[in-house]
Amino acid sequence: MPPRADDTPPRRGAQPRRGTSRDVSAEGDEAPKPSRGFGGIGDARAYTPRGRTVAERDQRTRSPRAGRTSDPFRPALQVLDGGQPPRRGRPAVDEPSDRVGKRTPERKTPEKKQPPRSRRPEPEDDDEDDIRPVRRTSGRIVADRERVRTTAAKPGRTTAAKPGRTGRPTASPRTGKAAGPRRTVSGPRVDRAVRAVAPEPPRLANSTRRLRVGAVVALSLFAMIGIRLVVLQVASSPEDAQRLVALRKDRLAEVRLPAPRGSIFDREGAVLAHSVKARFVAADPGLIKDPVNTAAILSPMIGVAQSELVPLMTPHKRPDGLDARFEFLKQGVDISVGDRIKAMELPGIVVKEDERRDVPNADLAANLIGFTGADNSGLEGLEARYDSLLRGTDGERQFEIGKGDLNKPIPGGFEKYTEPQPGTSLQLTIDSKLQYEVQRILAKESKRTKATMAGAVVIDVKTGEVLAQASYPMYNAAKPGDYKPTEREDAPSSVVADPGSVHKAFIFGAALQEGLISDDSVLTIGPAVERGGYRFQDGHMQKKGTKMTMPGLLALSSNVGTILIAERLGKEKVVEYQRKFGLGRSTNEGMPGEAEGRILAPEEWSGSAYGSVPIGMSVDATLVQMAAGYAAIANDGVYIQPRLIKSMISGRDGEVTEAAPPATHKVLDPGVAAQLRSWMESVVDNKGATGTQAAVPAYRVAGKTGTGKRLIDGQYTSANYGSFIGMAPAENPRFVIAVSADVPVGTGGDVAAPAFSEMMSYALLHYRVPPSSTPAPKFKIHP
């Protein structure tokens, strides 16, 4: 490429360089002359960042003012010097002149072609600094390879230059002075590549790097914000939720989600009480514009007085000081009524799904089951006793609402939903079919005898399970408000009375167990005995000095004979066996409010107690307690706690959990219990005995009649409390049935024995109990 003409305009910022421009004389010789333009690529390479040439730089360093130890532009100058600072103590190796493409005044050499990447001409001034050609690759300056041939000089021998190559002075890169004619030293060829690394700018001075760093920082911020939002929405702690609720408390609405109440089944799974779908009607006082008119519309439909509805619909404060936004007006509303109210679209009136307690059999076992209130909580009976199990756990829905016309759930706002947990169902030991018959018979006999109150209990002797427990009067559990509280009582577990002569079986059993009497024992009695100033006589008067057998004393229910046997026992033994038979404490069969009864402790006995306690006076007991005591006699002397609950059924997964085994304890030896049962058969089978109306065809029956007084508020009533408690088949009893009634007149044999006979007959046939295979023993009343 020809050299640039002298009149070529210089580049912007270029400085005139000393010794680089040339004038051509008339004779054709090149003479130096000043020029403002670059002479070629060599000039550009020799140009420093401050606009100085290498020669100027070198001259500046040689000036007297150049006393500085370092130059801030030294790294750039080092690049121009070949990428390395000059080494002290070693002379620079001169390049062959033809590597820089110079022309000498004496001889012109043909121009060398430049590599494709650089087409600029090389400097032609002989006085120019000897700068090695460099090329830039990937941000690095790479010096062209130089090939230097050196020959080891032999002693006394001079090496001449090759023909055609003329030595010429070259400027030293360090000093700028001519180095003299170049000498060639023979020796091995050395190839050396010199690399110079240009100093990189500060990291953030690179625009690409700045963009990358900025992008990373921005993405990191967005990621942190996104993660925080996810934590707030999904992984918030309960404390965070509570703080949020506290901040938005005035905008939260709460709706109770009723838990399905557990059902009550009989022993075969028949439904005695369960919950059915219904509706509840509620009000938001903040949205009701005319409470009086709205109450007037709803009152006849839901059966609540208008005076009760108006305060609930009028805006008011809750106990916590916030505005009331939800009030129940009526629960358990029929579905049809609820749908009618919903169709009216009354402002502020809410109709939602609810449940209502349903008793499909009306009065069947109503005195046992009880009933629930408007909020489905148990109020009486088993519904009340096991309310915590039956009702489950209500759920709740909290959600954020707007204000005014925007009083609706806010989409995406705070919402908390607690799933309701269904209640546990109860499976009773009651047999609904037997229960129905017992109730029917009891009601019929009570009406016949004009009883004001009556009760009956059927117990499975082997298990202690209560198969039926009936009361009279009965009531419809679906409409409990139509009956008096006394009419809703469960008579067998709550009514306390003197058991009367049915208590005598416990005295005979104790004396037989203690060996004080036997099957051959005979007792002399008279018409009456006096104890503590009170006269006690028999209902069947006997002459003085009359001798009677043990079965005869039971058959005729002799008061005198029982008092004499109890005196042999002593009061301590009497009380001991009373407690063994279950008196003086509740049976804990499962009914709420079960009475404990009361017996006199030995230290409480007065003179008359020796006469009254043995015959069942001065003793307070319930019919269930007496039935459980007789079941011990029927069960070979082992007392089993009576119970009404057979199992519990989980409302979540339907898992069945059997009730805890009943408590048991021994009262009599098996032989003693069997002997006592045979004596008690005389009460039913002997002619003239007190309990002949309790006989059951084809079955042997053992039992005892009783007539006492009912105790109300510590005072005895004028009516008679007649009862009969028996078992069958007597040789191997399966059931014990106790019947009692409070009647104006009559005895247990007249009032309760007939009802017992019908009930026992049905129970034995219903459970297919085989008839007795042996006849009842015959006993003599008198020896």
Coordinates of N, CA and C in Angstrom, one line a residue, residues 29-118:
D29 N 15.3 13.8 -3.8 CA 15.7 13.2 -2.5 C 14.6 13.6 -1.4
E30 N 14.4 12.8 -0.5 CA 13.5 13.0 0.6 C 14.2 13.8 1.6
A31 N 13.7 15.0 2.0 CA 14.2 15.8 3.1 C 13.2 15.9 4.1
P32 N 13.6 15.9 5.4 CA 12.6 16.0 6.5 C 12.0 17.4 6.5
K33 N 10.7 17.5 6.7 CA 10.0 18.8 6.9 C 8.9 18.6 7.8
P34 N 8.5 19.7 8.5 CA 7.3 19.5 9.4 C 6.0 19.1 8.7
S35 N 5.3 18.3 9.4 CA 3.9 17.9 8.9 C 3.0 17.7 10.0
R36 N 1.7 18.0 9.9 CA 0.6 17.8 10.9 C -0.1 16.5 10.8
G37 N 0.2 15.8 9.7 CA -0.6 14.5 9.6 C 0.3 13.4 10.0
F38 N -0.5 12.2 10.2 CA 0.2 11.0 10.5 C 0.8 10.4 9.3
G39 N 1.9 9.8 9.5 CA 2.6 9.2 8.4 C 2.1 7.8 8.1
G40 N 1.4 7.2 8.9 CA 0.9 5.8 8.6 C 0.6 5.1 9.9
I41 N 0.4 3.8 9.8 CA 0.0 3.0 10.9 C 1.1 3.0 12.0
G42 N 2.3 3.2 11.6 CA 3.4 3.3 12.6 C 3.2 4.5 13.5
D43 N 2.8 5.6 12.8 CA 2.5 6.8 13.6 C 1.4 6.6 14.6
A44 N 0.3 5.9 14.1 CA -0.8 5.7 15.0 C -0.4 4.8 16.2
R45 N 0.4 3.8 15.9 CA 0.8 2.9 17.0 C 1.8 3.6 18.0
A46 N 2.5 4.6 17.5 CA 3.4 5.4 18.4 C 2.7 6.5 19.1
Y47 N 1.4 6.6 18.9 CA 0.7 7.7 19.5 C 0.2 7.3 20.9
T48 N 0.6 8.2 21.9 CA 0.2 7.9 23.3 C -1.1 8.5 23.7
P49 N -1.7 8.1 24.8 CA -3.0 8.6 25.2 C -3.0 10.1 25.4
R50 N -1.9 10.7 25.7 CA -1.9 12.2 25.9 C -1.5 12.9 24.6
G51 N -1.5 12.3 23.5 CA -1.1 13.0 22.3 C 0.3 13.2 22.0
R52 N 1.2 12.5 22.8 CA 2.6 12.6 22.6 C 3.1 11.3 21.8
T53 N 4.1 11.6 21.1 CA 4.8 10.5 20.4 C 5.7 9.8 21.4
V54 N 6.1 8.6 21.0 CA 7.1 7.9 21.9 C 8.3 8.7 22.0
A55 N 8.8 9.4 20.9 CA 10.0 10.1 21.0 C 9.8 11.3 22.0
E56 N 8.7 12.0 21.9 CA 8.4 13.1 22.8 C 8.4 12.6 24.3
R57 N 7.8 11.4 24.4 CA 7.7 10.9 25.8 C 9.1 10.6 26.3
D58 N 10.0 10.0 25.4 CA 11.3 9.7 25.8 C 12.1 10.9 26.1
Q59 N 11.9 12.0 25.3 CA 12.6 13.2 25.5 C 12.1 13.8 26.8
R60 N 10.8 13.7 27.1 CA 10.3 14.3 28.3 C 10.9 13.6 29.6
T61 N 11.1 12.3 29.4 CA 11.7 11.6 30.5 C 13.1 11.9 30.8
R62 N 13.8 12.4 29.7 CA 15.2 12.7 29.8 C 15.4 14.2 30.3
S63 N 14.3 14.9 30.3 CA 14.4 16.3 30.7 C 14.8 16.4 32.2
P64 N 15.4 17.6 32.6 CA 15.7 17.7 34.0 C 14.6 17.6 34.9
R65 N 13.3 18.0 34.4 CA 12.1 17.9 35.3 C 11.6 16.5 35.5
A66 N 12.2 15.7 34.7 CA 11.7 14.3 34.8 C 12.3 13.6 36.0
G67 N 11.9 14.1 37.2 CA 12.4 13.5 38.4 C 11.4 12.6 39.1
R68 N 10.3 12.4 38.4 CA 9.3 11.5 39.0 C 9.7 10.0 38.9
T69 N 9.2 9.3 39.8 CA 9.6 7.9 39.9 C 8.7 7.1 39.0
S70 N 7.5 7.6 38.7 CA 6.5 6.8 37.9 C 5.7 7.7 37.1
D71 N 5.1 7.1 36.1 CA 4.2 7.9 35.2 C 2.9 7.2 35.3
P72 N 1.8 8.0 35.4 CA 0.5 7.4 35.5 C 0.1 6.7 34.2
F73 N 0.7 7.0 33.1 CA 0.4 6.3 31.9 C 1.4 5.3 31.5
R74 N 2.2 4.9 32.5 CA 3.2 3.9 32.2 C 2.6 2.6 31.7
P75 N 1.4 2.0 32.2 CA 0.9 0.8 31.7 C 0.6 0.9 30.2
A76 N 0.1 2.0 29.7 CA -0.2 2.2 28.3 C 1.1 2.3 27.5
L77 N 2.1 3.0 28.1 CA 3.3 3.1 27.4 C 4.0 1.8 27.3
Q78 N 3.8 1.0 28.4 CA 4.5 -0.4 28.3 C 3.9 -1.2 27.2
V79 N 2.6 -1.0 26.9 CA 2.0 -1.7 25.8 C 2.7 -1.3 24.5
L80 N 2.9 0.1 24.4 CA 3.6 0.5 23.2 C 5.0 0.1 23.1
D81 N 5.6 -0.1 24.3 CA 7.0 -0.6 24.3 C 7.2 -2.0 24.0
G82 N 6.1 -2.7 23.8 CA 6.2 -4.2 23.6 C 5.5 -5.0 24.6
G83 N 4.8 -4.4 25.6 CA 4.0 -5.2 26.5 C 4.8 -5.5 27.8
Q84 N 6.1 -5.1 27.8 CA 6.9 -5.4 29.0 C 7.8 -4.2 29.3
P85 N 8.0 -3.9 30.5 CA 8.9 -2.8 30.8 C 10.4 -3.3 30.5
P86 N 11.2 -2.3 30.1 CA 12.6 -2.7 29.7 C 13.3 -3.3 30.9
R87 N 14.1 -4.3 30.6 CA 14.8 -4.9 31.6 C 16.2 -4.2 31.8
R88 N 16.5 -4.0 33.0 CA 17.7 -3.3 33.3 C 18.9 -4.2 33.1
G89 N 20.0 -3.6 32.6 CA 21.2 -4.4 32.5 C 21.3 -5.3 31.3
R90 N 20.2 -5.2 30.4 CA 20.3 -6.0 29.2 C 20.1 -5.1 28.0
P91 N 20.9 -5.2 27.0 CA 20.7 -4.4 25.8 C 19.5 -4.9 25.0
A92 N 18.8 -3.9 24.4 CA 17.6 -4.3 23.6 C 18.1 -5.0 22.4
V93 N 17.4 -6.0 21.9 CA 17.7 -6.7 20.7 C 17.0 -6.0 19.6
D94 N 17.8 -5.5 18.6 CA 17.2 -4.8 17.5 C 16.6 -5.7 16.5
E95 N 15.5 -5.2 15.9 CA 14.8 -6.0 14.9 C 15.4 -5.8 13.6
P96 N 15.2 -6.7 12.7 CA 15.6 -6.5 11.4 C 14.8 -5.4 10.8
S97 N 15.5 -4.6 10.0 CA 14.9 -3.4 9.5 C 13.7 -3.7 8.6
D98 N 13.8 -4.8 7.9 CA 12.7 -5.1 7.0 C 11.4 -5.4 7.7
R99 N 11.4 -5.6 9.0 CA 10.2 -6.0 9.7 C 9.3 -4.8 9.9
V100 N 9.9 -3.6 9.9 CA 9.0 -2.4 10.0 C 8.7 -1.8 8.7
G101 N 9.3 -2.3 7.6 CA 8.9 -1.8 6.3 C 9.4 -0.5 6.0
K102 N 10.6 0.0 6.5 CA 11.2 1.3 6.3 C 12.0 1.3 4.9
R103 N 12.1 2.6 4.4 CA 12.9 2.8 3.2 C 14.1 3.7 3.6
T104 N 15.3 3.4 3.1 CA 16.4 4.3 3.4 C 16.6 5.2 2.2
P105 N 17.3 6.3 2.5 CA 17.5 7.2 1.4 C 18.4 6.6 0.3
E106 N 19.3 5.8 0.6 CA 20.2 5.2 -0.4 C 19.5 4.2 -1.3
R107 N 18.6 3.4 -0.7 CA 18.1 2.3 -1.4 C 16.6 2.1 -1.1
K108 N 15.8 2.0 -2.1 CA 14.4 1.8 -1.9 C 14.1 0.3 -2.0
T109 N 13.4 -0.1 -1.0 CA 13.0 -1.5 -1.0 C 11.5 -1.6 -1.3
P110 N 11.2 -2.7 -2.0 CA 9.7 -2.8 -2.3 C 8.9 -3.0 -1.1
E111 N 7.7 -2.4 -1.2 CA 6.8 -2.4 0.0 C 6.3 -3.8 0.2
K112 N 6.2 -4.1 1.5 CA 5.6 -5.4 1.9 C 4.1 -5.3 2.1
K113 N 3.5 -6.3 1.7 CA 2.0 -6.3 1.9 C 1.6 -6.5 3.3
Q114 N 0.6 -5.7 3.7 CA 0.1 -5.8 5.1 C -0.8 -7.0 5.2
P115 N -0.9 -7.5 6.4 CA -2.0 -8.5 6.7 C -3.4 -8.0 6.4
P116 N -4.3 -8.8 6.1 CA -5.6 -8.4 5.7 C -6.3 -7.5 6.8
R117 N -6.0 -7.7 8.0 CA -6.7 -7.0 9.1 C -6.2 -5.6 9.2
S118 N -5.0 -5.2 8.6 CA -4.5 -3.9 8.7 C -3.9 -3.4 7.4

